[in-house]
Short mmCIF file of C-alpha atoms in Angstrom, two decimals:
data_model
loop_
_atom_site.label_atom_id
_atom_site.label_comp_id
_atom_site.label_asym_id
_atom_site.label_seq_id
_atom_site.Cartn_x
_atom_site.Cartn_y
_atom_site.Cartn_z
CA UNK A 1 -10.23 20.79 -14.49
CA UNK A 2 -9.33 17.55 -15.83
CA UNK A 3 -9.97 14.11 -14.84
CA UNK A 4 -7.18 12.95 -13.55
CA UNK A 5 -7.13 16.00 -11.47
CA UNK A 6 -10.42 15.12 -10.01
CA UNK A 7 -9.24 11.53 -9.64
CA UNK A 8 -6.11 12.34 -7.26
CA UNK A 9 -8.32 14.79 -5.26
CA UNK A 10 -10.92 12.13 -5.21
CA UNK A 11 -8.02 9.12 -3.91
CA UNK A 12 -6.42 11.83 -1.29
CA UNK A 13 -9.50 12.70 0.16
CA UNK A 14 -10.31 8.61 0.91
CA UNK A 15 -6.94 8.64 2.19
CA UNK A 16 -7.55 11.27 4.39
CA UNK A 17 -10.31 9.74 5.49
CA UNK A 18 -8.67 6.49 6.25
CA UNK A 19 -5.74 8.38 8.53
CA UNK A 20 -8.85 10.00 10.20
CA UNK A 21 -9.93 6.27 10.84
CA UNK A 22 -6.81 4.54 11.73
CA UNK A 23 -7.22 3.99 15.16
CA UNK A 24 -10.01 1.25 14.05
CA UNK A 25 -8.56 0.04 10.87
CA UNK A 26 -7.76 -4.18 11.12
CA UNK A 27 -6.37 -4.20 7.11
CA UNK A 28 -4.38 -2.96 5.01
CA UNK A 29 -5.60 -1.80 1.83
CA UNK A 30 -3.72 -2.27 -1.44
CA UNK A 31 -4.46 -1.47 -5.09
CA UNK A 32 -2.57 -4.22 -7.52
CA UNK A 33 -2.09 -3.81 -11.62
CA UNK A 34 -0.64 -6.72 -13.39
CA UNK A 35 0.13 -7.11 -17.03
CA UNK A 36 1.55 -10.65 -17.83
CA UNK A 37 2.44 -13.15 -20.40
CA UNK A 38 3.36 -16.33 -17.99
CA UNK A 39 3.34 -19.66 -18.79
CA UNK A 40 5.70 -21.07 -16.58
CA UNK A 41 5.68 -24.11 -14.92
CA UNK A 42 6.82 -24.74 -10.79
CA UNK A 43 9.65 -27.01 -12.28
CA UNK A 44 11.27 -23.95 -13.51
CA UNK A 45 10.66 -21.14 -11.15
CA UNK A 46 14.50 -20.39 -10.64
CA UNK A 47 15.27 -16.82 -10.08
CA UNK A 48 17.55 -14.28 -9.23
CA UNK A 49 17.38 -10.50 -8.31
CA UNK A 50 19.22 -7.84 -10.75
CA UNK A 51 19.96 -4.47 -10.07
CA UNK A 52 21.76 -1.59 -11.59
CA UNK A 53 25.32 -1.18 -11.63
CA UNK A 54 24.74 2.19 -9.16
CA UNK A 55 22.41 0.17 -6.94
CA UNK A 56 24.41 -3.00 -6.06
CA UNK A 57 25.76 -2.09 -2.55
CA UNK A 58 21.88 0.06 -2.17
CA UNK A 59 21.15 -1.91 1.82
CA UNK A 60 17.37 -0.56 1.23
CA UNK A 61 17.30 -2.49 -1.46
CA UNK A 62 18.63 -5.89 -0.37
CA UNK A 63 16.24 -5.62 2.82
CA UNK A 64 13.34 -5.02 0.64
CA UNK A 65 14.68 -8.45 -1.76
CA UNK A 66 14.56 -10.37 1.09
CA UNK A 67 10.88 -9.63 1.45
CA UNK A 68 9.97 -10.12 -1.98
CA UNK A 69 11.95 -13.81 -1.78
CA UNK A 70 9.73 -15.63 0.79
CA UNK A 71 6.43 -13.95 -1.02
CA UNK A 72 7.65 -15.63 -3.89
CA UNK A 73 9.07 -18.63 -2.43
CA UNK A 74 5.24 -19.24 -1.51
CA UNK A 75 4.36 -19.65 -5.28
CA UNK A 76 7.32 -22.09 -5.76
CA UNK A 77 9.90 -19.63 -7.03
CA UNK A 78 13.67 -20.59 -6.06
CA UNK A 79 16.42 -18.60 -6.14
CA UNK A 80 19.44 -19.30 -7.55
CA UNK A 81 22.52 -18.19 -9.27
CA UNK A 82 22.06 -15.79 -11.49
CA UNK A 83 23.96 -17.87 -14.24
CA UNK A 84 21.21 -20.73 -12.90
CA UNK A 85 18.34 -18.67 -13.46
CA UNK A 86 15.48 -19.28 -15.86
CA UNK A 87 14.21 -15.90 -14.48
CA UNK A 88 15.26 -12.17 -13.60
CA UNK A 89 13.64 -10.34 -10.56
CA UNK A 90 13.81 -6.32 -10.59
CA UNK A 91 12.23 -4.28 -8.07
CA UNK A 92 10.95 -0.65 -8.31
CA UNK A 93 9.90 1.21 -4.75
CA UNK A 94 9.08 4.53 -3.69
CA UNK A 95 7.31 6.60 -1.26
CA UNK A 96 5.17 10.12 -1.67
CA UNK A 97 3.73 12.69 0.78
CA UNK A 98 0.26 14.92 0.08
CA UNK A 99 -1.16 17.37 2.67
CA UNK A 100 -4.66 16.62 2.47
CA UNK A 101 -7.16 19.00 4.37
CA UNK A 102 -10.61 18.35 5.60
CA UNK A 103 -13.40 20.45 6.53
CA UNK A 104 -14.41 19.25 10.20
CA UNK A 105 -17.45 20.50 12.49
CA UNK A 106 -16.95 22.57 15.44
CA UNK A 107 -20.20 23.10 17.11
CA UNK A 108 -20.53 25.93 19.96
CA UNK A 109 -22.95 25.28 23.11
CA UNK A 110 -23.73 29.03 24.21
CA UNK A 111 -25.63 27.10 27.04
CA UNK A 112 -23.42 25.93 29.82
CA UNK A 113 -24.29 23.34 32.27
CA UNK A 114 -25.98 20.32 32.20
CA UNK A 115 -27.38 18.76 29.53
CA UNK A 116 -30.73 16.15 30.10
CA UNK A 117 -31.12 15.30 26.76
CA UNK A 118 -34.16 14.35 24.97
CA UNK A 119 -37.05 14.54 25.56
CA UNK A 120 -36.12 17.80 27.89
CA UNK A 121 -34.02 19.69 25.58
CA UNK A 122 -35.22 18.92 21.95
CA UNK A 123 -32.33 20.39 20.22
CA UNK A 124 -29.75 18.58 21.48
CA UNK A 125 -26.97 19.29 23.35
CA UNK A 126 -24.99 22.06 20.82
CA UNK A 127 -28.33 23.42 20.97
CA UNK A 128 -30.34 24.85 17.63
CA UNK A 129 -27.16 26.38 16.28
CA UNK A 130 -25.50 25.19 13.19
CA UNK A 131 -22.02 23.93 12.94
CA UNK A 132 -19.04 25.74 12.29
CA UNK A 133 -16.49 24.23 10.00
CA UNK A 134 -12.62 24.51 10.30
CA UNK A 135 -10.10 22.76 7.87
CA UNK A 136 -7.70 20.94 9.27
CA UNK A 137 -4.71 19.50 7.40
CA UNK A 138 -3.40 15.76 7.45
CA UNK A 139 -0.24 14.11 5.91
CA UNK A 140 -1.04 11.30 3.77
CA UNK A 141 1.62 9.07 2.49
CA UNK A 142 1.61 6.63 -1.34
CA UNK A 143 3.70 3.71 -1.19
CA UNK A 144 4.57 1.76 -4.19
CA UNK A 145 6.15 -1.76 -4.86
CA UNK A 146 7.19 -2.69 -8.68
CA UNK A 147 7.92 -6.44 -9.62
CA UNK A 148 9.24 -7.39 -12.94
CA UNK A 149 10.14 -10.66 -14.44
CA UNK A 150 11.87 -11.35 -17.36
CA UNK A 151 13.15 -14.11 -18.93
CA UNK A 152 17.11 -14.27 -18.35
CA UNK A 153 18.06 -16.14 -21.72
CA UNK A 154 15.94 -13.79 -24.01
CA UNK A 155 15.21 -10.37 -22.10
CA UNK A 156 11.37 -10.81 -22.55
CA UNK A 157 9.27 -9.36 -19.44
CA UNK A 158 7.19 -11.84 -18.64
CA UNK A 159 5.62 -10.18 -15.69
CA UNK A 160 5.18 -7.20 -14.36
CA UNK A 161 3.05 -6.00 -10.61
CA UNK A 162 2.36 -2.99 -9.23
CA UNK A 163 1.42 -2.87 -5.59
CA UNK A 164 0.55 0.78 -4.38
CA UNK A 165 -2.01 1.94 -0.46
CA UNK A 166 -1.88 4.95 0.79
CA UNK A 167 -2.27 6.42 4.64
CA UNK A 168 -0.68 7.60 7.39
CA UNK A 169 2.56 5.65 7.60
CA UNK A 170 5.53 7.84 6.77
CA UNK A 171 7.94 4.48 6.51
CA UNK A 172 8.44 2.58 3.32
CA UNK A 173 10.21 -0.28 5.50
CA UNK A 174 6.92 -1.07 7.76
CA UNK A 175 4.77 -0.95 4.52
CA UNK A 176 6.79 -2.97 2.51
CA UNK A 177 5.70 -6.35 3.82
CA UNK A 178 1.97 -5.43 2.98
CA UNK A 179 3.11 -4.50 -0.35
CA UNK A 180 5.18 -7.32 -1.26
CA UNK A 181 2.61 -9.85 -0.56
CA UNK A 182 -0.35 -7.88 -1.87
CA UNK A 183 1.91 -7.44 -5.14
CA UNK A 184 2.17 -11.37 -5.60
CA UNK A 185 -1.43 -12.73 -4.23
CA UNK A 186 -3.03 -14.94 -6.60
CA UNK A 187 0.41 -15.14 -8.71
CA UNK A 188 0.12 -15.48 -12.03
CA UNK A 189 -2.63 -12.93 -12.51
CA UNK A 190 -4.26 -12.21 -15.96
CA UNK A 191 -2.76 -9.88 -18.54
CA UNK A 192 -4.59 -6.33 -17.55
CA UNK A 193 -5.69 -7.37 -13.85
CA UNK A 194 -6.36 -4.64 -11.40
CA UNK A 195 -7.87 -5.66 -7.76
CA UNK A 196 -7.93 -4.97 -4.33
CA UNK A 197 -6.05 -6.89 -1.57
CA UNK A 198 -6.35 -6.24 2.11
CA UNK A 199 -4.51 -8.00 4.67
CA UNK A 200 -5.56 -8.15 8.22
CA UNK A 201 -3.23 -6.72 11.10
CA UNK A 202 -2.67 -8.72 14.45
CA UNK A 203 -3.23 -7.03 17.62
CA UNK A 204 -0.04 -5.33 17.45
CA UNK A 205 -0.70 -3.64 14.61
CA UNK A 206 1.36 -5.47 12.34
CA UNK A 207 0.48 -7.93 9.30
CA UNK A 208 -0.10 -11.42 10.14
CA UNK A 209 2.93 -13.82 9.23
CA UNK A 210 5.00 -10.44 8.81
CA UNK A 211 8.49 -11.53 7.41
CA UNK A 212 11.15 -9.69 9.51
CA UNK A 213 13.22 -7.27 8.31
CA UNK A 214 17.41 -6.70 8.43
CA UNK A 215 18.20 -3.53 10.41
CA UNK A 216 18.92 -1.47 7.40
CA UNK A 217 18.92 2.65 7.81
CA UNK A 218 15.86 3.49 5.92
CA UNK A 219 14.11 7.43 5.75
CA UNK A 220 11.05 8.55 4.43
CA UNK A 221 12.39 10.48 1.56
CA UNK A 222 11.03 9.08 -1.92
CA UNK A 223 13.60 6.11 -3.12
CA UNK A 224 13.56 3.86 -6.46
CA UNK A 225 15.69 1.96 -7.54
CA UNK A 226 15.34 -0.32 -10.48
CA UNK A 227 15.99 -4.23 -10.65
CA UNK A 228 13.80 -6.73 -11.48
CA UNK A 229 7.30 -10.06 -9.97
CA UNK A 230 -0.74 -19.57 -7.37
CA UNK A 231 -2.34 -19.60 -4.94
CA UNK A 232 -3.52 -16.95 -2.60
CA UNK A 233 -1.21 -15.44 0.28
CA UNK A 234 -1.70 -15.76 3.67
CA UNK A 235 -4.50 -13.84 5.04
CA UNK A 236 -5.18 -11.85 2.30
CA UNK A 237 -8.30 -10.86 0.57
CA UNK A 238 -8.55 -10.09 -2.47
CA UNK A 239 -11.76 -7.79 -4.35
CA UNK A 240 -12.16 -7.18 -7.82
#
């Protein structure tokens, strides 16, 4: 068995075990590559989002540029016309689903009745059997957020961010926010970065300062679509 074979077993098992743990989870957890050659300045942040010719009336997409906008408008970008534009903005998004199973314990108590505890019943309460173990199956969901920059007047990427968690959420649209700021923390980042941001929830389970999003018709069905990502963002952390 290869490697990378062992390393997606290895990644869907910690995502199992994070779905198993969601009901005490307060971040979300997101992976970020970055390969970059920027040397802009805030004076000339000016941007505007490009798309494909069979993606320009794609409402998924706008509601997901919208989100992308006020995470960059934190680093100083501004968008303009996209005549105006020193910059290009293309996005890339998409969603996957894995059946992960785990091996749980299932203990059996042939004794009925009360149980006293220690020091009365040394074994414990399952008694000196051994556990049992039945595999139980869990869906585990990889989201994915692409950001690439290029420079309008000559076509040369400039940027380009990958933002990518995995769990139990089956919607792109409630991920994306998480995603979109994880992608652009700590804008510009270093040619060959790779770290970790995680960004606390509020009590209601959503992501603090979450940007609010058009009522746009979204499924959980895989979906790219291609179009073209200083300071740190708002309550995130970030880990090397």
């Amino acid at each position: 068995m290869n490697i990378d074979r062992w390393t997606r077993r290895i990644t869907l098992l910690f995502a199992a075990l994070t779905v198993l743990l969601s009901g005490c989870t307060t971040y979300v957890t997101t992976q970020v590559t970055a390969f970059s050659a920027w040397n802009g300045s805030d004076a000339t942040r000016t941007y505007a989002f490009t798309r494909p010719k069979d993606q320009q009336n794609n409402l998924e997409l706008s509601a997901y540029e919208r989100i992308v906008a006020n995470e960059l408008a934190v680093h100083s970008f501004r968008e303009v016309a996209h005549d105006d534009a020193r910059y290009l903005v293309e996005l890339a998004y998409g969603i996957r689903s894995d059946i992960v199973t785990v091996a749980e314990p299932v203990y059996y108590n042939p004794w009925p009745g009360p149980y006293w505890g220690r020091p009365f019943d040394p074994w414990g309460p399952w008694g000196p059997f051994p556990a049992t173990y039945v595999n139980q199956s869990y869906p585990v969901f990889t989201h994915l957020l692409g950001i690439r920059i290029t420079e309008r007047a000559s076509g040369k990427e400039v940027y380009n961010v990958t933002a990518r968690n995995f769990g139990g959420e089956s919607s792109l649209v409630r991920t994306m926010p998480y995603l979109a700021r994880s992608a652009l923390t700590d804008f510009p980042l270093g040619n060959g970065a790779v770290h970790t941001v995680k960004i606390p929830l509020d009590s209601h389970g959503a992501a603090a300062n979450e940007v609010s999003l058009p009522a746009v018709a979204s499924g959980t069905a895989p979906g790219t679509a291609s179009g073209t990502a200083s300071g740190t963002a708002s309550g995130a952390k970030v880990g090397q």
